PDB file of C-alpha atoms in Angstrom:
ATOM      1  CA  MET A   1      87.660 101.308  58.349  1.00  0.00           C
ATOM      2  CA  SER A   2      84.276  98.738  59.224  1.00  0.00           C
ATOM      3  CA  GLU A   3      82.335  99.165  61.303  1.00  0.00           C
ATOM      4  CA  VAL A   4      83.103  97.093  63.457  1.00  0.00           C
ATOM      5  CA  LEU A   5      86.491  96.367  64.569  1.00  0.00           C
ATOM      6  CA  ALA A   6      86.936  92.944  66.444  1.00  0.00           C
ATOM      7  CA  SER A   7      84.997  90.131  67.095  1.00  0.00           C
ATOM      8  CA  LEU A   8      87.019  87.318  70.082  1.00  0.00           C
ATOM      9  CA  LEU A   9      85.426  84.962  71.843  1.00  0.00           C
ATOM     10  CA  VAL A  10      84.922  85.481  75.645  1.00  0.00           C
ATOM     11  CA  ARG A  11      82.691  82.713  77.534  1.00  0.00           C
ATOM     12  CA  GLY A  12      82.427  80.730  74.096  1.00  0.00           C
ATOM     13  CA  ARG A  13      80.633  83.513  72.459  1.00  0.00           C
ATOM     14  CA  PRO A  14      81.672  86.612  70.603  1.00  0.00           C
ATOM     15  CA  LEU A  15      81.807  90.146  71.930  1.00  0.00           C
ATOM     16  CA  GLU A  16      81.379  92.695  68.976  1.00  0.00           C
ATOM     17  CA  ILE A  17      83.098  95.720  69.604  1.00  0.00           C
ATOM     18  CA  ARG A  18      81.258  98.177  66.854  1.00  0.00           C
ATOM     19  CA  VAL A  19      79.300 100.921  66.580  1.00  0.00           C
ATOM     20  CA  ALA A  20      76.627 101.331  68.324  1.00  0.00           C
ATOM     21  CA  ARG A  21      73.173 100.933  67.098  1.00  0.00           C
ATOM     22  CA  PRO A  22      69.292 102.245  68.898  1.00  0.00           C
ATOM     23  CA  GLU A  23      68.204  99.175  69.925  1.00  0.00           C
ATOM     24  CA  ASP A  24      71.713  98.776  71.847  1.00  0.00           C
ATOM     25  CA  ASP A  25      70.037 102.096  74.274  1.00  0.00           C
ATOM     26  CA  GLU A  26      68.404  99.868  76.792  1.00  0.00           C
ATOM     27  CA  ALA A  27      71.933  97.932  76.972  1.00  0.00           C
ATOM     28  CA  LEU A  28      73.640 101.002  77.377  1.00  0.00           C
ATOM     29  CA  VAL A  29      71.749 102.053  79.929  1.00  0.00           C
ATOM     30  CA  ALA A  30      72.095  99.318  82.059  1.00  0.00           C
ATOM     31  CA  CYS A  31      75.598  98.815  81.769  1.00  0.00           C
ATOM     32  CA  PHE A  32      76.136 102.928  82.553  1.00  0.00           C
ATOM     33  CA  ASN A  33      73.392 102.203  85.654  1.00  0.00           C
ATOM     34  CA  SER A  34      76.470  99.000  86.740  1.00  0.00           C
ATOM     35  CA  ILE A  35      78.727 101.111  86.376  1.00  0.00           C
ATOM     36  CA  PHE A  36      78.414 104.592  88.874  1.00  0.00           C
ATOM     37  CA  PRO A  37      77.526 104.183  91.491  1.00  0.00           C
ATOM     38  CA  VAL A  38      73.987 105.982  92.758  1.00  0.00           C
ATOM     39  CA  ASP A  39      76.133 106.814  95.601  1.00  0.00           C
ATOM     40  CA  HIS A  40      78.711 108.700  94.162  1.00  0.00           C
ATOM     41  CA  PRO A  41      78.404 112.533  94.379  1.00  0.00           C
ATOM     42  CA  GLY A  42      76.768 113.462  91.689  1.00  0.00           C
ATOM     43  CA  VAL A  43      76.110 110.597  89.621  1.00  0.00           C
ATOM     44  CA  ARG A  44      71.446 110.588  89.073  1.00  0.00           C
ATOM     45  CA  PRO A  45      70.460 106.685  88.188  1.00  0.00           C
ATOM     46  CA  MET A  46      70.355 106.941  84.578  1.00  0.00           C
ATOM     47  CA  ASP A  47      66.818 106.226  82.764  1.00  0.00           C
ATOM     48  CA  LEU A  48      65.935 105.433  78.995  1.00  0.00           C
ATOM     49  CA  SER A  49      64.506 108.580  78.638  1.00  0.00           C
ATOM     50  CA  THR A  50      67.173 110.588  79.142  1.00  0.00           C
ATOM     51  CA  TRP A  51      70.148 108.726  77.076  1.00  0.00           C
ATOM     52  CA  ARG A  52      68.130 109.097  74.273  1.00  0.00           C
ATOM     53  CA  TRP A  53      67.352 112.795  74.472  1.00  0.00           C
ATOM     54  CA  LYS A  54      71.763 112.846  75.514  1.00  0.00           C
ATOM     55  CA  TYR A  55      72.367 111.197  72.168  1.00  0.00           C
ATOM     56  CA  ALA A  56      70.136 112.829  70.163  1.00  0.00           C
ATOM     57  CA  ALA A  57      71.740 116.826  70.152  1.00  0.00           C
ATOM     58  CA  PRO A  58      70.415 118.794  66.410  1.00  0.00           C
ATOM     59  CA  GLY A  59      72.647 119.912  63.695  1.00  0.00           C
ATOM     60  CA  GLY A  60      72.104 116.916  61.650  1.00  0.00           C
ATOM     61  CA  LEU A  61      75.333 115.088  62.423  1.00  0.00           C
ATOM     62  CA  GLY A  62      73.529 112.105  64.515  1.00  0.00           C
ATOM     63  CA  ARG A  63      74.730 109.787  66.667  1.00  0.00           C
ATOM     64  CA  GLU A  64      78.920 108.523  66.498  1.00  0.00           C
ATOM     65  CA  MET A  65      78.790 106.097  69.761  1.00  0.00           C
ATOM     66  CA  ILE A  66      80.482 102.460  69.626  1.00  0.00           C
ATOM     67  CA  VAL A  67      79.421  99.715  71.433  1.00  0.00           C
ATOM     68  CA  ALA A  68      81.120  96.445  72.972  1.00  0.00           C
ATOM     69  CA  THR A  69      78.307  93.796  73.155  1.00  0.00           C
ATOM     70  CA  HIS A  70      78.433  90.248  74.682  1.00  0.00           C
ATOM     71  CA  PRO A  71      74.969  87.992  73.639  1.00  0.00           C
ATOM     72  CA  GLU A  72      74.771  86.771  76.842  1.00  0.00           C
ATOM     73  CA  VAL A  73      75.951  89.967  79.570  1.00  0.00           C
ATOM     74  CA  GLY A  74      74.644  92.663  76.309  1.00  0.00           C
ATOM     75  CA  VAL A  75      76.452  96.452  76.857  1.00  0.00           C
ATOM     76  CA  VAL A  76      79.794  95.573  78.409  1.00  0.00           C
ATOM     77  CA  GLY A  77      81.840  98.633  77.432  1.00  0.00           C
ATOM     78  CA  ALA A  78      80.998 101.776  75.468  1.00  0.00           C
ATOM     79  CA  TYR A  79      82.835 104.638  73.957  1.00  0.00           C
ATOM     80  CA  PRO A  80      79.640 107.869  73.334  1.00  0.00           C
ATOM     81  CA  SER A  81      79.411 111.790  71.896  1.00  0.00           C
ATOM     82  CA  GLN A  82      77.797 114.740  71.456  1.00  0.00           C
ATOM     83  CA  PRO A  83      78.876 115.427  68.507  1.00  0.00           C
ATOM     84  CA  LEU A  84      78.146 119.016  67.324  1.00  0.00           C
ATOM     85  CA  TRP A  85      79.851 122.147  64.731  1.00  0.00           C
ATOM     86  CA  ALA A  86      82.112 124.082  65.186  1.00  0.00           C
ATOM     87  CA  THR A  87      83.759 127.150  64.055  1.00  0.00           C
ATOM     88  CA  PHE A  88      87.206 128.166  63.786  1.00  0.00           C
ATOM     89  CA  ASP A  89      89.402 130.866  61.848  1.00  0.00           C
ATOM     90  CA  GLY A  90      85.900 131.122  60.140  1.00  0.00           C
ATOM     91  CA  ALA A  91      85.388 127.790  58.606  1.00  0.00           C
ATOM     92  CA  PRO A  92      82.577 125.564  59.973  1.00  0.00           C
ATOM     93  CA  CYS A  93      84.870 122.155  61.535  1.00  0.00           C
ATOM     94  CA  ARG A  94      83.243 119.385  63.790  1.00  0.00           C
ATOM     95  CA  THR A  95      84.188 118.274  66.843  1.00  0.00           C
ATOM     96  CA  ALA A  96      82.295 116.355  70.024  1.00  0.00           C
ATOM     97  CA  GLN A  97      82.764 116.339  72.995  1.00  0.00           C
ATOM     98  CA  ILE A  98      83.573 112.740  74.845  1.00  0.00           C
ATOM     99  CA  THR A  99      81.275 111.393  76.932  1.00  0.00           C
ATOM    100  CA  ASP A 100      79.397 108.720  80.065  1.00  0.00           C
ATOM    101  CA  LEU A 101      83.379 106.554  78.818  1.00  0.00           C
ATOM    102  CA  MET A 102      82.149 103.669  80.471  1.00  0.00           C
ATOM    103  CA  VAL A 103      84.035  99.550  81.291  1.00  0.00           C
ATOM    104  CA  ARG A 104      82.061  96.892  83.144  1.00  0.00           C
ATOM    105  CA  HIS A 105      84.679  96.593  86.056  1.00  0.00           C
ATOM    106  CA  GLU A 106      85.115  92.740  85.076  1.00  0.00           C
ATOM    107  CA  TRP A 107      86.040  93.188  81.109  1.00  0.00           C
ATOM    108  CA  ARG A 108      88.474  95.730  81.144  1.00  0.00           C
ATOM    109  CA  ARG A 109      91.371  93.437  80.215  1.00  0.00           C
ATOM    110  CA  VAL A 110      89.298  91.659  78.030  1.00  0.00           C
ATOM    111  CA  GLY A 111      90.568  90.824  75.241  1.00  0.00           C
ATOM    112  CA  GLU A 112      94.377  91.580  73.276  1.00  0.00           C
ATOM    113  CA  ARG A 113      96.104  94.653  75.880  1.00  0.00           C
ATOM    114  CA  PRO A 114      95.868  97.376  76.812  1.00  0.00           C
ATOM    115  CA  GLY A 115      92.646  96.618  76.740  1.00  0.00           C
ATOM    116  CA  LEU A 116      88.721  97.190  75.723  1.00  0.00           C
ATOM    117  CA  PHE A 117      88.761 100.946  76.274  1.00  0.00           C
ATOM    118  CA  VAL A 118      91.699 101.616  73.700  1.00  0.00           C
ATOM    119  CA  GLN A 119      90.098  98.759  71.044  1.00  0.00           C
ATOM    120  CA  MET A 120      86.542 101.050  71.531  1.00  0.00           C
ATOM    121  CA  GLY A 121      88.882 105.046  71.466  1.00  0.00           C
ATOM    122  CA  ASN A 122      90.814 103.026  68.501  1.00  0.00           C
ATOM    123  CA  LEU A 123      87.861 102.501  66.612  1.00  0.00           C
ATOM    124  CA  TYR A 124      85.883 105.342  66.919  1.00  0.00           C
ATOM    125  CA  TYR A 125      88.497 107.605  66.110  1.00  0.00           C
ATOM    126  CA  GLY A 126      89.115 105.793  62.868  1.00  0.00           C
ATOM    127  CA  LEU A 127      85.746 105.923  61.899  1.00  0.00           C
ATOM    128  CA  TYR A 128      84.809 109.766  63.288  1.00  0.00           C
ATOM    129  CA  CYS A 129      87.898 112.106  63.407  1.00  0.00           C
ATOM    130  CA  GLY A 130      90.195 113.172  60.272  1.00  0.00           C
ATOM    131  CA  PRO A 131      89.797 115.342  57.225  1.00  0.00           C
ATOM    132  CA  ASP A 132      86.109 116.251  56.638  1.00  0.00           C
ATOM    133  CA  LYS A 133      85.469 114.154  60.045  1.00  0.00           C
ATOM    134  CA  GLN A 134      86.044 115.774  63.553  1.00  0.00           C
ATOM    135  CA  ALA A 135      88.835 117.735  63.438  1.00  0.00           C
ATOM    136  CA  PHE A 136      89.116 116.813  67.402  1.00  0.00           C
ATOM    137  CA  ASN A 137      87.541 116.004  70.807  1.00  0.00           C
ATOM    138  CA  TYR A 138      87.387 117.565  74.311  1.00  0.00           C
ATOM    139  CA  GLY A 139      85.684 115.831  77.235  1.00  0.00           C
ATOM    140  CA  TRP A 140      86.084 115.253  81.683  1.00  0.00           C
ATOM    141  CA  PRO A 141      88.874 113.906  82.588  1.00  0.00           C
ATOM    142  CA  ILE A 142      88.500 109.562  83.794  1.00  0.00           C
ATOM    143  CA  PRO A 143      90.393 107.863  86.283  1.00  0.00           C
ATOM    144  CA  ALA A 144      91.830 106.253  82.983  1.00  0.00           C
ATOM    145  CA  TRP A 145      92.824 109.147  80.894  1.00  0.00           C
ATOM    146  CA  ARG A 146      96.478 108.565  81.610  1.00  0.00           C
ATOM    147  CA  ILE A 147      96.469 105.444  79.571  1.00  0.00           C
ATOM    148  CA  GLY A 148      94.137 107.225  76.855  1.00  0.00           C
ATOM    149  CA  GLN A 149      97.471 110.235  76.998  1.00  0.00           C
ATOM    150  CA  ARG A 150     100.135 106.859  76.807  1.00  0.00           C
ATOM    151  CA  TYR A 151      97.906 105.437  73.379  1.00  0.00           C
ATOM    152  CA  LEU A 152      94.533 107.365  72.141  1.00  0.00           C
ATOM    153  CA  ARG A 153      97.238 110.587  72.697  1.00  0.00           C
ATOM    154  CA  TYR A 154      94.393 112.464  75.093  1.00  0.00           C
ATOM    155  CA  GLU A 155      96.294 115.417  76.136  1.00  0.00           C
ATOM    156  CA  ASN A 156      95.561 117.550  79.699  1.00  0.00           C
ATOM    157  CA  VAL A 157      94.681 121.428  78.450  1.00  0.00           C
ATOM    158  CA  ARG A 158      94.892 122.753  81.286  1.00  0.00           C
ATOM    159  CA  ASP A 159      93.246 121.866  85.746  1.00  0.00           C
ATOM    160  CA  TRP A 160      90.031 122.965  86.129  1.00  0.00           C
ATOM    161  CA  ASN A 161      89.632 125.373  88.350  1.00  0.00           C
ATOM    162  CA  PHE A 162      86.447 126.263  91.715  1.00  0.00           C
ATOM    163  CA  LEU A 163      85.539 129.679  91.428  1.00  0.00           C
ATOM    164  CA  ALA A 164      82.292 129.980  94.416  1.00  0.00           C
ATOM    165  CA  ARG A 165      80.958 133.147  96.720  1.00  0.00           C
ATOM    166  CA  ASP A 166      78.864 133.141  98.759  1.00  0.00           C
ATOM    167  CA  VAL A 167      76.037 135.759  98.235  1.00  0.00           C
ATOM    168  CA  PRO A 168      74.302 137.048 100.118  1.00  0.00           C
ATOM    169  CA  VAL A 169      70.123 137.144  99.721  1.00  0.00           C
ATOM    170  CA  ALA A 170      69.194 141.079 100.881  1.00  0.00           C
ATOM    171  CA  ARG A 171      68.206 142.802  98.206  1.00  0.00           C
ATOM    172  CA  GLU A 172      69.969 145.015  99.056  1.00  0.00           C
ATOM    173  CA  ALA A 173      73.230 143.195  98.297  1.00  0.00           C
ATOM    174  CA  LEU A 174      71.804 143.177  94.103  1.00  0.00           C
ATOM    175  CA  VAL A 175      73.258 145.511  91.750  1.00  0.00           C
ATOM    176  CA  ALA A 176      72.228 147.303  90.034  1.00  0.00           C
ATOM    177  CA  LEU A 177      71.409 146.823  85.656  1.00  0.00           C
ATOM    178  CA  PRO A 178      72.848 149.110  83.210  1.00  0.00           C
ATOM    179  CA  ALA A 179      70.901 151.322  82.187  1.00  0.00           C
ATOM    180  CA  GLY A 180      69.546 149.927  78.397  1.00  0.00           C
ATOM    181  CA  LEU A 181      70.110 146.840  79.989  1.00  0.00           C
ATOM    182  CA  GLU A 182      66.965 144.033  80.448  1.00  0.00           C
ATOM    183  CA  VAL A 183      66.801 141.024  82.014  1.00  0.00           C
ATOM    184  CA  THR A 184      64.678 139.196  81.485  1.00  0.00           C
ATOM    185  CA  GLU A 185      63.597 135.480  82.408  1.00  0.00           C
ATOM    186  CA  VAL A 186      62.855 132.449  79.324  1.00  0.00           C
ATOM    187  CA  ALA A 187      61.424 129.638  79.281  1.00  0.00           C
ATOM    188  CA  ARG A 188      63.051 129.339  75.444  1.00  0.00           C
ATOM    189  CA  VAL A 189      65.839 130.965  74.370  1.00  0.00           C
ATOM    190  CA  SER A 190      64.416 132.622  71.056  1.00  0.00           C
ATOM    191  CA  ALA A 191      64.751 133.177  67.493  1.00  0.00           C
ATOM    192  CA  ASP A 192      67.279 135.964  68.350  1.00  0.00           C
ATOM    193  CA  ALA A 193      70.396 133.761  69.761  1.00  0.00           C
ATOM    194  CA  ASP A 194      71.049 132.143  65.969  1.00  0.00           C
ATOM    195  CA  ALA A 195      72.315 136.059  64.749  1.00  0.00           C
ATOM    196  CA  LEU A 196      74.126 136.470  68.733  1.00  0.00           C
ATOM    197  CA  ALA A 197      75.937 132.856  68.125  1.00  0.00           C
ATOM    198  CA  SER A 198      78.024 133.821  64.424  1.00  0.00           C
ATOM    199  CA  ARG A 199      78.199 137.591  65.893  1.00  0.00           C
ATOM    200  CA  ILE A 200      80.384 135.575  68.228  1.00  0.00           C
ATOM    201  CA  ALA A 201      82.254 133.350  66.020  1.00  0.00           C
ATOM    202  CA  GLN A 202      82.759 136.249  63.572  1.00  0.00           C
ATOM    203  CA  GLU A 203      84.305 138.048  66.836  1.00  0.00           C
ATOM    204  CA  THR A 204      86.679 134.788  68.430  1.00  0.00           C
ATOM    205  CA  ARG A 205      89.143 132.036  67.404  1.00  0.00           C
ATOM    206  CA  PHE A 206      87.073 129.353  67.986  1.00  0.00           C
ATOM    207  CA  SER A 207      83.398 128.850  69.282  1.00  0.00           C
ATOM    208  CA  LEU A 208      81.132 125.830  69.235  1.00  0.00           C
ATOM    209  CA  ARG A 209      78.089 126.892  67.486  1.00  0.00           C
ATOM    210  CA  LYS A 210      75.576 126.781  70.004  1.00  0.00           C
ATOM    211  CA  ASP A 211      72.478 128.184  68.413  1.00  0.00           C
ATOM    212  CA  SER A 212      68.829 128.742  68.889  1.00  0.00           C
ATOM    213  CA  ALA A 213      68.033 124.696  68.105  1.00  0.00           C
ATOM    214  CA  TRP A 214      71.367 123.720  70.206  1.00  0.00           C
ATOM    215  CA  LEU A 215      70.593 125.749  73.468  1.00  0.00           C
ATOM    216  CA  ASN A 216      66.699 124.972  73.862  1.00  0.00           C
ATOM    217  CA  TRP A 217      68.158 121.074  73.495  1.00  0.00           C
ATOM    218  CA  ARG A 218      70.274 121.601  75.952  1.00  0.00           C
ATOM    219  CA  TYR A 219      68.816 123.581  78.922  1.00  0.00           C
ATOM    220  CA  ALA A 220      65.017 124.275  77.739  1.00  0.00           C
ATOM    221  CA  GLU A 221      64.242 120.285  76.496  1.00  0.00           C
ATOM    222  CA  HIS A 222      66.655 118.328  79.203  1.00  0.00           C
ATOM    223  CA  PRO A 223      64.248 115.603  80.493  1.00  0.00           C
ATOM    224  CA  GLY A 224      64.810 115.454  84.532  1.00  0.00           C
ATOM    225  CA  LYS A 225      66.878 118.942  85.674  1.00  0.00           C
ATOM    226  CA  ARG A 226      65.599 122.363  85.810  1.00  0.00           C
ATOM    227  CA  PHE A 227      67.162 126.028  84.174  1.00  0.00           C
ATOM    228  CA  ARG A 228      66.799 128.724  84.104  1.00  0.00           C
ATOM    229  CA  LEU A 229      67.691 130.501  80.660  1.00  0.00           C
ATOM    230  CA  LEU A 230      68.575 134.916  80.700  1.00  0.00           C
ATOM    231  CA  GLU A 231      68.143 136.532  78.092  1.00  0.00           C
ATOM    232  CA  VAL A 232      69.928 140.043  78.159  1.00  0.00           C
ATOM    233  CA  ARG A 233      68.424 142.857  75.363  1.00  0.00           C
ATOM    234  CA  SER A 234      69.081 146.119  74.403  1.00  0.00           C
ATOM    235  CA  ARG A 235      66.371 148.248  73.453  1.00  0.00           C
ATOM    236  CA  GLY A 236      65.580 144.580  71.808  1.00  0.00           C
ATOM    237  CA  ALA A 237      68.221 143.380  70.326  1.00  0.00           C
ATOM    238  CA  LEU A 238      69.519 139.946  72.438  1.00  0.00           C
ATOM    239  CA  ARG A 239      73.564 141.258  73.169  1.00  0.00           C
ATOM    240  CA  ALA A 240      73.736 138.118  75.373  1.00  0.00           C
ATOM    241  CA  ILE A 241      72.594 135.056  76.914  1.00  0.00           C
ATOM    242  CA  ALA A 242      73.430 133.234  80.133  1.00  0.00           C
ATOM    243  CA  VAL A 243      72.464 129.737  82.097  1.00  0.00           C
ATOM    244  CA  ASP A 244      72.070 129.356  85.000  1.00  0.00           C
ATOM    245  CA  CYS A 245      71.557 126.238  87.771  1.00  0.00           C
ATOM    246  CA  VAL A 246      71.692 124.389  91.201  1.00  0.00           C
ATOM    247  CA  ALA A 247      73.180 121.085  91.915  1.00  0.00           C
ATOM    248  CA  ASP A 248      75.332 119.779  94.755  1.00  0.00           C
ATOM    249  CA  LEU A 249      79.246 119.461  93.271  1.00  0.00           C
ATOM    250  CA  ARG A 250      81.279 120.236  95.515  1.00  0.00           C
ATOM    251  CA  ARG A 251      79.416 122.296  97.967  1.00  0.00           C
ATOM    252  CA  PRO A 252      75.073 121.085  98.315  1.00  0.00           C
ATOM    253  CA  HIS A 253      73.033 123.692  96.998  1.00  0.00           C
ATOM    254  CA  THR A 254      75.244 125.660  94.979  1.00  0.00           C
ATOM    255  CA  SER A 255      74.426 127.864  91.813  1.00  0.00           C
ATOM    256  CA  PHE A 256      75.628 127.584  89.078  1.00  0.00           C
ATOM    257  CA  LEU A 257      76.391 129.473  86.168  1.00  0.00           C
ATOM    258  CA  VAL A 258      76.487 127.199  83.429  1.00  0.00           C
ATOM    259  CA  ASP A 259      76.809 128.754  80.014  1.00  0.00           C
ATOM    260  CA  TRP A 260      77.247 132.478  79.351  1.00  0.00           C
TER     261      TRP A 260
END
């Protein structure tokens, strides 16, 4: 499939739907900030360094992202993803989390029906999914997920459950650590995480490849947010990793266990 799906005349100039390039980054950030208001719960203004960090995950898979661009406006929509490796039934496979789907409001019905969102999705799946490519994608529901279900074969796998507990701050309320285990907060996850990730992949039918390179990129190297990284060891051997952060999602100043 060609890396350019369509070139439509809009306002007398061509609107292109194509593979994103590094030089599109500033226009992608501008598009993001024009769509997601800063007063929206949980949304912060996007900046260039965060965008480039977000789409430079380790693993050698590169960036897989579609944009719609117009010479006068710049980027008017994007279908980005974060590719990563996984293990399924003992064999490696590729997947991707679909993130930051966006189309400027006034451009949503430009071009052929059913609109720009689906046109970008068609090019994305034609280029990046199939045998020897991404086996599947995943992500959070979006307002346009029903359009995706109708035209792009989206599936709603399950509801998102919120489990919350108010924790007293008194130290006597803390549960004692089992004998033989040591929990340490670390600045970066150690290379021992590679063997732990490999062992988990062998014990489960499906797992994402969250090795030390991925964990440190995702949490230790985040340009704008602090995460607490915890390692659990027994007799020096790494047994578990946990990641915690504090955010204002649904409830203010809540501690989230974001990885385990």
